[in-house]
Coordinates of C-alpha atoms in Angstrom, one line a residue:
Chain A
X62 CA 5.3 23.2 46.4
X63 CA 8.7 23.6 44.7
X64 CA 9.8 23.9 41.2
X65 CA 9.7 19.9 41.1
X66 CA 5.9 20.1 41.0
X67 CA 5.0 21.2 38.0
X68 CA 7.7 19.6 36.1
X69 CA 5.8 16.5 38.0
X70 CA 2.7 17.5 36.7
X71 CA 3.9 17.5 33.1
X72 CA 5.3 14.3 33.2
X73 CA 2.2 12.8 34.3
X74 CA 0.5 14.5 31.5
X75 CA 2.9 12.7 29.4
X76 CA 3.1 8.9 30.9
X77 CA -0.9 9.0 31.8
X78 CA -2.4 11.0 29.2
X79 CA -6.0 10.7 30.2
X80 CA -5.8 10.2 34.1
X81 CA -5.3 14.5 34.6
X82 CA -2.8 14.0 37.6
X83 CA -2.5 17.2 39.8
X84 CA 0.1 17.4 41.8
X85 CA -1.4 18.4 45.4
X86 CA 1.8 18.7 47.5
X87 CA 5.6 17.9 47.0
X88 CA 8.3 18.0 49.2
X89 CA 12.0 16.9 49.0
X90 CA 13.1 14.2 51.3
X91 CA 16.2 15.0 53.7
X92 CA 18.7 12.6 54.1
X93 CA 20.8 10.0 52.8
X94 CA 24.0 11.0 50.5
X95 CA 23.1 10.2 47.2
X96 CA 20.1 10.2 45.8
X97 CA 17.8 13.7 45.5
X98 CA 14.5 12.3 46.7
X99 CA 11.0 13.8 46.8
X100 CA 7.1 12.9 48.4
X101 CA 4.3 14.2 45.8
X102 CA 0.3 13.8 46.3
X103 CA -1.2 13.5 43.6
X104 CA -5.1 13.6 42.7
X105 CA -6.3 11.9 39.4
X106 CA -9.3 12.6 37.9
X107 CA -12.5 11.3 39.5
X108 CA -10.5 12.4 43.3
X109 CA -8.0 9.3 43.9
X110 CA -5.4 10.1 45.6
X111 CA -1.9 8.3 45.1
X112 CA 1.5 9.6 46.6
X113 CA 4.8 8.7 45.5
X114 CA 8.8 8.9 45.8
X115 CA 10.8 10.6 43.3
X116 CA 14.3 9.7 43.2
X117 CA 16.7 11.4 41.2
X118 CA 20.2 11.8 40.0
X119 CA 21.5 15.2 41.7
X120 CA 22.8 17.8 39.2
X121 CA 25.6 17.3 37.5
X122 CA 28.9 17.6 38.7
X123 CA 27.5 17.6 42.4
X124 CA 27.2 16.1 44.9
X125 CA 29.7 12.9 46.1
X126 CA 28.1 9.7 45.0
X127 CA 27.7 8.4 41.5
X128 CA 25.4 5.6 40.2
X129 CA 23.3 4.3 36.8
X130 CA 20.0 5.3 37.1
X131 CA 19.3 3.3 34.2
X132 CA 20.7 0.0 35.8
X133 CA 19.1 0.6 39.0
X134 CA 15.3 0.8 36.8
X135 CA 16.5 -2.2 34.8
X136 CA 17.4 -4.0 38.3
X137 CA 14.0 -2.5 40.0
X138 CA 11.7 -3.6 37.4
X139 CA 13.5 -7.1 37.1
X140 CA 13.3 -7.6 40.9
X141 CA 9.6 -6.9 41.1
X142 CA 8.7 -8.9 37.3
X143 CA 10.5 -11.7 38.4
X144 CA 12.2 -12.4 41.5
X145 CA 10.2 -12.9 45.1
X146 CA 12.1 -9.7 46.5
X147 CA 9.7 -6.9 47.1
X148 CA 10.0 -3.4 46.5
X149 CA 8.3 -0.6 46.2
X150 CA 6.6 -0.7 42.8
X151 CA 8.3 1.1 40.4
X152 CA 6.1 2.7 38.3
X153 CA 7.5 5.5 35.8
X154 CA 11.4 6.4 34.6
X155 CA 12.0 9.8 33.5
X156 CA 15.1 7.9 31.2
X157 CA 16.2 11.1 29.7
X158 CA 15.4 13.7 32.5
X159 CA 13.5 15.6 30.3
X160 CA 10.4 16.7 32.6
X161 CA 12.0 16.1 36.3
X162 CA 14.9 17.9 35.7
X163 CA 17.4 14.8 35.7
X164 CA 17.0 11.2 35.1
X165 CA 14.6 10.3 37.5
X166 CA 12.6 6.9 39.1
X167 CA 8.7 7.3 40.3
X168 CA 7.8 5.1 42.7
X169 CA 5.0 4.2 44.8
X170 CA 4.7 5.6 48.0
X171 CA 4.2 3.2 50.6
X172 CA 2.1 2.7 54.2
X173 CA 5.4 1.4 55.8
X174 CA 8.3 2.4 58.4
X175 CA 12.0 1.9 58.2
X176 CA 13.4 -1.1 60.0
X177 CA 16.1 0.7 61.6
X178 CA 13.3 3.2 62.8
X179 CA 11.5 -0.3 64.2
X180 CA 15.0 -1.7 65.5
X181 CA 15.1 2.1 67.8
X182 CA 12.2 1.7 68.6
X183 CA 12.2 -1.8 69.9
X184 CA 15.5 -1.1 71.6
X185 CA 13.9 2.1 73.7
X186 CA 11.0 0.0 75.3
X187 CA 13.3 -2.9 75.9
X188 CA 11.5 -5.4 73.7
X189 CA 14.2 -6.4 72.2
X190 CA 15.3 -6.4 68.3
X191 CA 16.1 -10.1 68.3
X192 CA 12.8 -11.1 65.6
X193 CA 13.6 -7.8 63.8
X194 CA 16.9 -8.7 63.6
X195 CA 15.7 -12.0 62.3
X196 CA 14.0 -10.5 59.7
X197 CA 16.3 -8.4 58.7
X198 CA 19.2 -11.1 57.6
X199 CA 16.6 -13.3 56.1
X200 CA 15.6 -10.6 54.2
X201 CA 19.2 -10.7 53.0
X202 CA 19.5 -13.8 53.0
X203 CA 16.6 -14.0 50.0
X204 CA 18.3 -11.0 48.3
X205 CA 21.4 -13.3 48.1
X206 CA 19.9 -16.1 46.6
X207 CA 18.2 -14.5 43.5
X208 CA 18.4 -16.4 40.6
X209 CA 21.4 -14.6 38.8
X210 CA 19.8 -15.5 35.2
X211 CA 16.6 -13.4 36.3
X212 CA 18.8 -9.9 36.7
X213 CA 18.9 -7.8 34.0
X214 CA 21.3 -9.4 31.3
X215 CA 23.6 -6.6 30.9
X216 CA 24.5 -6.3 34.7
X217 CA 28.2 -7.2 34.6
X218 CA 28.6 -11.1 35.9
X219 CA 32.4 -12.0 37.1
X220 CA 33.5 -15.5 36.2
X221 CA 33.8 -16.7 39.6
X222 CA 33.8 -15.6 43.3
X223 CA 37.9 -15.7 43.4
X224 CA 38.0 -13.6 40.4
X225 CA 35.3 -11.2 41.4
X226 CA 37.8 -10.5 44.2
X227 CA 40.9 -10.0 42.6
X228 CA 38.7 -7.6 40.5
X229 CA 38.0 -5.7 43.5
X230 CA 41.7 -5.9 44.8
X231 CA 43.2 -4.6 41.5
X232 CA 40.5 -1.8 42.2
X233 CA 42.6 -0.6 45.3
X234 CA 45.6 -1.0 43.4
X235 CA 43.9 1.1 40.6
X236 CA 43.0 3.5 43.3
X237 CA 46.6 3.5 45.1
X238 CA 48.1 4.6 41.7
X239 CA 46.0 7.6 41.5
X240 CA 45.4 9.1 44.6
X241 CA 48.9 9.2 46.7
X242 CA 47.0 10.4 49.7
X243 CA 45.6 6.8 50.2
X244 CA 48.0 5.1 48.3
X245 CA 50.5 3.8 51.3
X246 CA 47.3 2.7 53.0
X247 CA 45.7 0.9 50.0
X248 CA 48.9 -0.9 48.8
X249 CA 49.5 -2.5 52.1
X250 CA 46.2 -3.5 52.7
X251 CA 45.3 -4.9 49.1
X252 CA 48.6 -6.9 49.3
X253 CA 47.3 -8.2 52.7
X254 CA 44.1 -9.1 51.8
X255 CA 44.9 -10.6 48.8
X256 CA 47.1 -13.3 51.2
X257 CA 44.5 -13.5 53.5
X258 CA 41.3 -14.7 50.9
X259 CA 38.3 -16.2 52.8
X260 CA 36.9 -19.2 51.0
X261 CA 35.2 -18.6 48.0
X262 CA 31.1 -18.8 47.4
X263 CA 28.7 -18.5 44.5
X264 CA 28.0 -15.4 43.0
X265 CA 25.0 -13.4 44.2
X266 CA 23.0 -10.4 44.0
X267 CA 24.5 -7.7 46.2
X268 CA 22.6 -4.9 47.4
X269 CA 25.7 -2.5 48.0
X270 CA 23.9 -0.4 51.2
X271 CA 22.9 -3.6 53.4
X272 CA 21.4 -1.8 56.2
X273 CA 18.1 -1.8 58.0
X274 CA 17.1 2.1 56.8
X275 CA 16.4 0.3 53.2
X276 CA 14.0 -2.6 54.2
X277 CA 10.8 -1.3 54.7
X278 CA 8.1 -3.0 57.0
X279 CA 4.7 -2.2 57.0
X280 CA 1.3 -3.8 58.4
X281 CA 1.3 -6.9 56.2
X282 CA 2.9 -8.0 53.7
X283 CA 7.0 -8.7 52.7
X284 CA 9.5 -6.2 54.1
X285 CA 10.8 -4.2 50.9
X286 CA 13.9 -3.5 49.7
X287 CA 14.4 0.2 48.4
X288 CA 17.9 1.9 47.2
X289 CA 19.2 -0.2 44.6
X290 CA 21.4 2.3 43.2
X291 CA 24.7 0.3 44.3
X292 CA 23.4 -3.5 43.6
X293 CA 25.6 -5.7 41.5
X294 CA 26.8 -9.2 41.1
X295 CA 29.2 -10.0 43.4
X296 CA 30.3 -12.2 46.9
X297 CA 27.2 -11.4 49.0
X298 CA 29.6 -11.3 51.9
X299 CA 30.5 -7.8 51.0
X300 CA 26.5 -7.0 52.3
X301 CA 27.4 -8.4 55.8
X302 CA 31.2 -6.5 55.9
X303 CA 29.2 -3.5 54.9
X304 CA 26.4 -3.6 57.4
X305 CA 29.5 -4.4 59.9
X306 CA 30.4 -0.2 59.7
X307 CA 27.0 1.1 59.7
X308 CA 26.9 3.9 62.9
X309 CA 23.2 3.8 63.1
X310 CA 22.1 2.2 66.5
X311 CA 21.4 -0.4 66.8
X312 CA 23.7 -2.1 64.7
X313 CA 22.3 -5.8 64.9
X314 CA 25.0 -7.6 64.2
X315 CA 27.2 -6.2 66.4
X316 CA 24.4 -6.9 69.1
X317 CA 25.1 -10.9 68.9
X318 CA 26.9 -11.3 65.8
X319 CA 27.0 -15.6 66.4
X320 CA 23.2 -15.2 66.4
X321 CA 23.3 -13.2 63.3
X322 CA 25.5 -15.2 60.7
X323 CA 23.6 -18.5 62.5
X324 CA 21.0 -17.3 61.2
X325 CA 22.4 -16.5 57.9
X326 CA 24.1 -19.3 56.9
X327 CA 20.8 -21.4 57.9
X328 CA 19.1 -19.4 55.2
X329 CA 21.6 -19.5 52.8
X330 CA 23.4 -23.0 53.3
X331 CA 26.6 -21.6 53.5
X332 CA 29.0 -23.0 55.6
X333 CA 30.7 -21.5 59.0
X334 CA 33.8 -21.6 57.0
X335 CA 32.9 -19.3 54.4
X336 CA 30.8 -16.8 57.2
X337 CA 32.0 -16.0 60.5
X338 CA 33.1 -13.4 62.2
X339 CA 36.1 -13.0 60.8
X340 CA 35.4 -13.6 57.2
X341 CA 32.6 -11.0 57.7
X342 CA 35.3 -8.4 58.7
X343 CA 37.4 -9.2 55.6
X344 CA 34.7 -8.2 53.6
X345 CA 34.1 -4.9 55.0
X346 CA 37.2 -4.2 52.8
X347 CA 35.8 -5.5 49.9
X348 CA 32.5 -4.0 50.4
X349 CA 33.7 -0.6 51.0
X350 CA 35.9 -0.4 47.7
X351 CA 33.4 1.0 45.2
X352 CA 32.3 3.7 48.1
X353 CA 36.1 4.6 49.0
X354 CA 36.9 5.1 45.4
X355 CA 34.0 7.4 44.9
X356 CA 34.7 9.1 48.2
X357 CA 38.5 9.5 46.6
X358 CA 37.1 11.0 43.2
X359 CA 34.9 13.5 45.0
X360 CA 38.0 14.8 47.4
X361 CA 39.8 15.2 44.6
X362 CA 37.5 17.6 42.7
X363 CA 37.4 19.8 46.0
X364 CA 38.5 23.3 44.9
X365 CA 37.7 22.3 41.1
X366 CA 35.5 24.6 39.0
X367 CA 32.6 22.0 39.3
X368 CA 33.0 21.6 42.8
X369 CA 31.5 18.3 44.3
X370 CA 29.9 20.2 47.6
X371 CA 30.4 20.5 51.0
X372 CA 29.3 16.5 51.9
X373 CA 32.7 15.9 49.4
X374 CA 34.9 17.9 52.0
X375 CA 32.9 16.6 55.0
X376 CA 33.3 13.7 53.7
X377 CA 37.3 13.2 53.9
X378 CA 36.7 12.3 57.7
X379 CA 34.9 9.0 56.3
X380 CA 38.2 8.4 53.9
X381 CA 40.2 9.0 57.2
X382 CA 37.9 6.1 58.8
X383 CA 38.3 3.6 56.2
X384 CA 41.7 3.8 56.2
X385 CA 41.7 3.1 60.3
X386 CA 39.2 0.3 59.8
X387 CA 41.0 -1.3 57.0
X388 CA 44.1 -1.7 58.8
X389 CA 42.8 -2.4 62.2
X390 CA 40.9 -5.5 60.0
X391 CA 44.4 -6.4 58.8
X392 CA 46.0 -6.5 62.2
X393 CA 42.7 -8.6 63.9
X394 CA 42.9 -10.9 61.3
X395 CA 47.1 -11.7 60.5
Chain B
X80 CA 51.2 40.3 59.4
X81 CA 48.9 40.2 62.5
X82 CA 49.9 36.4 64.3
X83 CA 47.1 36.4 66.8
X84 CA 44.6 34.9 66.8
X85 CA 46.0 32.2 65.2
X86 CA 44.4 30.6 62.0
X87 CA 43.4 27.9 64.0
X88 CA 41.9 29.9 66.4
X89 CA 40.2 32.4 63.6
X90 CA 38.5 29.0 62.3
X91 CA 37.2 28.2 65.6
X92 CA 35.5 31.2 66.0
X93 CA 33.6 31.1 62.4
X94 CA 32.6 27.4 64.0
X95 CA 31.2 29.0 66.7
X96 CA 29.4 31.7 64.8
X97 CA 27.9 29.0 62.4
X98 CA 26.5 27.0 65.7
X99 CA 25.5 29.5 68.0
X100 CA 24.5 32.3 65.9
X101 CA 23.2 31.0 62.3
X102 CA 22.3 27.5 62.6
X103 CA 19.6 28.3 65.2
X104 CA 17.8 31.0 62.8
X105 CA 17.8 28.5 59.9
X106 CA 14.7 26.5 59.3
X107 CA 15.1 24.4 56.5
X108 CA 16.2 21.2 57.2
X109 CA 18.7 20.8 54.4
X110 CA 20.6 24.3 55.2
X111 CA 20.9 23.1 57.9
X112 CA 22.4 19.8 57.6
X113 CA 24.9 21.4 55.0
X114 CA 25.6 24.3 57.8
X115 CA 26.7 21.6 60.3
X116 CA 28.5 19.7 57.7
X117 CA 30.7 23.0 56.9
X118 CA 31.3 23.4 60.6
X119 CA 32.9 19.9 60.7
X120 CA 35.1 20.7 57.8
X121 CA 35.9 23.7 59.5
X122 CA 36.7 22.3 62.7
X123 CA 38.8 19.7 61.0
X124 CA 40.6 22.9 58.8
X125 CA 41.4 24.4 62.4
X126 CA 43.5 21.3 63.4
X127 CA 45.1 20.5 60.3
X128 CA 45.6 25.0 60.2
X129 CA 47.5 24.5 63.6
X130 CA 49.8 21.4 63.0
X131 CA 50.1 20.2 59.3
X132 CA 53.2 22.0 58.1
X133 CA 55.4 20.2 61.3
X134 CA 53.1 16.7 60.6
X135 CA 53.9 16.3 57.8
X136 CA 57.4 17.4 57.5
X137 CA 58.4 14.8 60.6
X138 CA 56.3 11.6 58.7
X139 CA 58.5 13.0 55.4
X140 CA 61.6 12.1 57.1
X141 CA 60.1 8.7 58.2
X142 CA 59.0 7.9 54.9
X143 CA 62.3 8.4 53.8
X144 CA 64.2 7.0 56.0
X145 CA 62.0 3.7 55.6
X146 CA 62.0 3.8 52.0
X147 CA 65.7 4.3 52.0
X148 CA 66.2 1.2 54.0
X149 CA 64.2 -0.5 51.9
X150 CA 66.6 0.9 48.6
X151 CA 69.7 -0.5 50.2
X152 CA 68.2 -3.9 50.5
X153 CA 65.8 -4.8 48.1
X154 CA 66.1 -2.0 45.5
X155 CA 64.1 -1.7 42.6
X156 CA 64.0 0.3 39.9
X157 CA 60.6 1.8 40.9
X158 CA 61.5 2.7 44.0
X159 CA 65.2 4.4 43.0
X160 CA 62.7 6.5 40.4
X161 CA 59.9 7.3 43.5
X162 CA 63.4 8.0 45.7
X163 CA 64.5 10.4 42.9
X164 CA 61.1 12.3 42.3
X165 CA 61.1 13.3 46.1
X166 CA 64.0 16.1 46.0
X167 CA 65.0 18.3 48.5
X168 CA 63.4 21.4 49.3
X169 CA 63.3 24.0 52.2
X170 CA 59.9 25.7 51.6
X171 CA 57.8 26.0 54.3
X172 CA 54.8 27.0 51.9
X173 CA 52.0 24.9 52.6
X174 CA 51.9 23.3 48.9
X175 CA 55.7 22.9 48.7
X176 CA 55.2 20.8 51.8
X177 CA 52.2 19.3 50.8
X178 CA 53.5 18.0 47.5
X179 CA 56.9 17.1 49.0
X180 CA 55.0 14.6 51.6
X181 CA 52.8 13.3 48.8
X182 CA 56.1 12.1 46.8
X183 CA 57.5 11.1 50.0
X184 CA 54.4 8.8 50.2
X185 CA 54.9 7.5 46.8
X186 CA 58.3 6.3 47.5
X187 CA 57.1 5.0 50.8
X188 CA 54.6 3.0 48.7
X189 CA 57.3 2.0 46.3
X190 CA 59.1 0.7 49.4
X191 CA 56.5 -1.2 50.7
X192 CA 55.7 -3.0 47.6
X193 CA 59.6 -3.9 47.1
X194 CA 59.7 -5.5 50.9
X195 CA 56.3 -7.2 50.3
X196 CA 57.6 -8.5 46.9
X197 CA 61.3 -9.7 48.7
X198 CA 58.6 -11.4 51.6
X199 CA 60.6 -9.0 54.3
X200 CA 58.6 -9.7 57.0
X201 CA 60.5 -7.0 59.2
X202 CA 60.2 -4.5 56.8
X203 CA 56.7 -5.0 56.6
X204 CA 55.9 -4.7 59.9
X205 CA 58.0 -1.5 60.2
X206 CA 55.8 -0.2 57.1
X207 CA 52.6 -0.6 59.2
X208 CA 54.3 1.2 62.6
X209 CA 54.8 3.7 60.3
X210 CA 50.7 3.6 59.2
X211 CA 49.7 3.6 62.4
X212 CA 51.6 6.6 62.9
X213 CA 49.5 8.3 60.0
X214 CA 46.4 7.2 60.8
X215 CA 46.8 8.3 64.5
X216 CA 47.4 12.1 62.9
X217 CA 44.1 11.1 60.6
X218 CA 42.3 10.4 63.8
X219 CA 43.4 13.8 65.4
X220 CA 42.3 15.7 62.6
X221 CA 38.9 13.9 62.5
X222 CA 38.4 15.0 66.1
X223 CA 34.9 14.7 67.2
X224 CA 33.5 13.5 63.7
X225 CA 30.0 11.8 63.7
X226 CA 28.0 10.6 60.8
X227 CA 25.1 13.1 59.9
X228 CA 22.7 13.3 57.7
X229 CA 22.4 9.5 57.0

């Protein structure tokens, strides 16, 4: 058992005062670039045994990717009090990071596998991922369409789809200006893209890491949603562009990506003029913009006295990446 | 100084020690992530260590050139100052370079905006040949780069 353990322990003592929670076993969680993540076991008085995932912010001044913790608690709660999108339950918030060592989200641990794990797995005894891939947009689908006035009231809500976009292209600009690395690539590609807007749709809940490696399926029940850290109020398209880049095989939509957005604008009523192919490509660019800016921040506090960490360095390859992808979207598309 | 092995060649050899010698003693699964994560980096330092100085000096006098086209037709007066900033120099030190290309980028950006803003459609399109140019050294640089750790 690490350090994280006992400072488990104590917060238990504190949020469950008369339940005596021993921690048992607890072990961080490799991967994923964000997030520090941990399993613990824990035994309550009278021998019940729960386990559950810590999630919390790395230290300080580490690490690449930033995010609210306090939003992403306000979103998880609201999600699960009032919306029919299911997640893990999330039980306890360390707001101040006073026992776990950093702000820090307790949540239940749950008898489920990864979809992309399910997707792999499918794919290796040549079943076939079509029904998981099914599920996996009109699990997306439903995120989408979440009442907006159910989110927490302080997430930040854009006027309109067309101005939530030139919100995100004055981002580029924003970034071009600062970091002259990027800057040639940026300016050219927010000028294009800002010629070449799809039409718009409403507003919707964006998850911000649309992938299958954060839906969870288990033996019954709803698949579940986990890693909120990067949801907002946006164009939900930005979900589909994103998933678009992940590397993890297989990548669904690239599989049959007609079948796919079918599917998706069945669930979601939108039209095959505001989703198709190339529309979805657009908004890889505008999904990627709050990543790319944060992988621009972290690159340039390499060699700082709070250095960011190796995945910042490794990391420059990705920046490298998005700069091929976003022109080679401009060129498809002109 | 000693020229041989080159720094490029140096850096592949720490690679090779990380892989073949340390990473297989390391057990936990986090070390050993960040181990193969440095030797990426690495890698990617050995390319840039062998080529860098001439890359960027030859896309210096593209950007130039470009954004000095672009002057003589559609000059602006943010693009004259961006010209202005760049300044000649004949230091071969890697940060004289390195800060003379990033200048050269921001009057190549200045450029670019000033033929976008005139709608030269030519000029345009040369300003993309020229980005494909700089992401084809980007994609030299990246090498073999995969995704780990995800």
């Amino acid at each position: 058992m690490d350090a994280l353990g006992p400072r488990f322990e104590r917060f238990l003592a504190a949020v469950e005062p008369d339940r005596a929670g021993r921690v048992i076993a607890c072990e961080a969680i490799t991967g994923g670039y964000s997030r520090i993540s941990a399993r613990a076991l824990v035994r309550w008085r009278g021998g019940a045994e729960e386990t559950f995932i810590l999630r919390g912010d790395p230290p300080p001044g580490s690490g690449v990717f930033t995010s609210d913790r306090d939003a992403e608690w306000d979103l998880l709660t609201a999600l699960s009090a009032a919306t029919s999108i299911a997640t893990p339950a999330a039980r306890w918030y360390d707001r101040s990071g006073e026992y776990l060592g950093s702000k820090a989200i307790v949540m239940d641990c749950v008898a489920a596998v990864s979809l992309q794990d399910e997707m792999a797995r499918a794919a290796r005894v040549d079943t076939g991922a079509g029904p998981l891939a099914d599920l996996f947009v009109d699990t997306f689908a439903q995120v989408h369409q979440t009442p907006l006035d159910l989110l927490p009231a302080q997430m930040p809500r854009p006027p309109d789809g067309p101005a939530y976009l030139d919100g995100v292209l004055a981002g580029y600009d924003r970034m071009a200006g600062k970091y002259p690395s990027s800057a040639p690539v940026l300016r050219y590609v927010s000028w294009w893209a800002r010629a070449h807007q799809p039409p718009p749709v409403p507003l919707g809940l964006v998850h911000g890491d649309c992938q299958p490696s954060n839906v969870l399926v288990g033996p019954s029940g709803p698949p579940l949603v986990i890693d909120w850290e990067f949801g907002h109020i946006g164009d939900p398209r930005e979900d589909l562009g994103y998933y678009t880049q992940i590397p993890l095989q297989p990548n669904v939509y690239w599989a049959d990506p007609e079948r796919f957005l079918g599917r998706y604008r069945a669930a979601t009523g939108l039209t095959e003029e505001q989703v198709n192919p190339r529309v979805v490509d657009y908004f890889l660019i505008i999904g990627m913009a709050a990543l790319l800016e944060q992988l621009l921040v972290a690159a340039a506090a390499i060699g700082a006295a709070e250095r960011p960490g190796i995945l910042a360095s490794y990391l420059i390859n990705a920046i490298s990446h998005q700069h091929d992808m976003f022109l080679a979207i401009c060129d498809r598309l002109s | 100084m000693i020229t041989r092995p080159t720094t490029d060649v140096l850096i592949e050899d720490c690679c090779r020690e990380l892989t073949e010698a340390i990473l297989p003693g390391l057990t936990d699964e986090t070390l050993k992530l960040r181990l193969v994560m440095t030797e990426t980096v690495l890698r990617n330092a050995a390319v840039r260590a062998a080529h860098e100085i001439a890359w960027m000096r030859e896309e210096t006098t593209a950007l130039l050139d470009y954004a000095g086209r672009v002057a003589a037709r559609h000059g602006s007066e943010a693009l004259r100052a961006a010209l202005a900033e760049v300044g000649p120099t004949d230091s071969l030190h890697l940060a004289d370079v390195a800060d003379r290309y990033e200048r050269a980028g921001q009057a190549f950006t200045a450029a670019l905006a000033a033929a976008q803003e005139a709608g030269d459609a030519d000029l345009v399109a040369e300003a993309r040949e020229l980005l494909r140019d700089r992401i084809a050294t980007e994609k030299e640089v990246m090498a073999t780069y995969e995704v780990v750790g995800r």
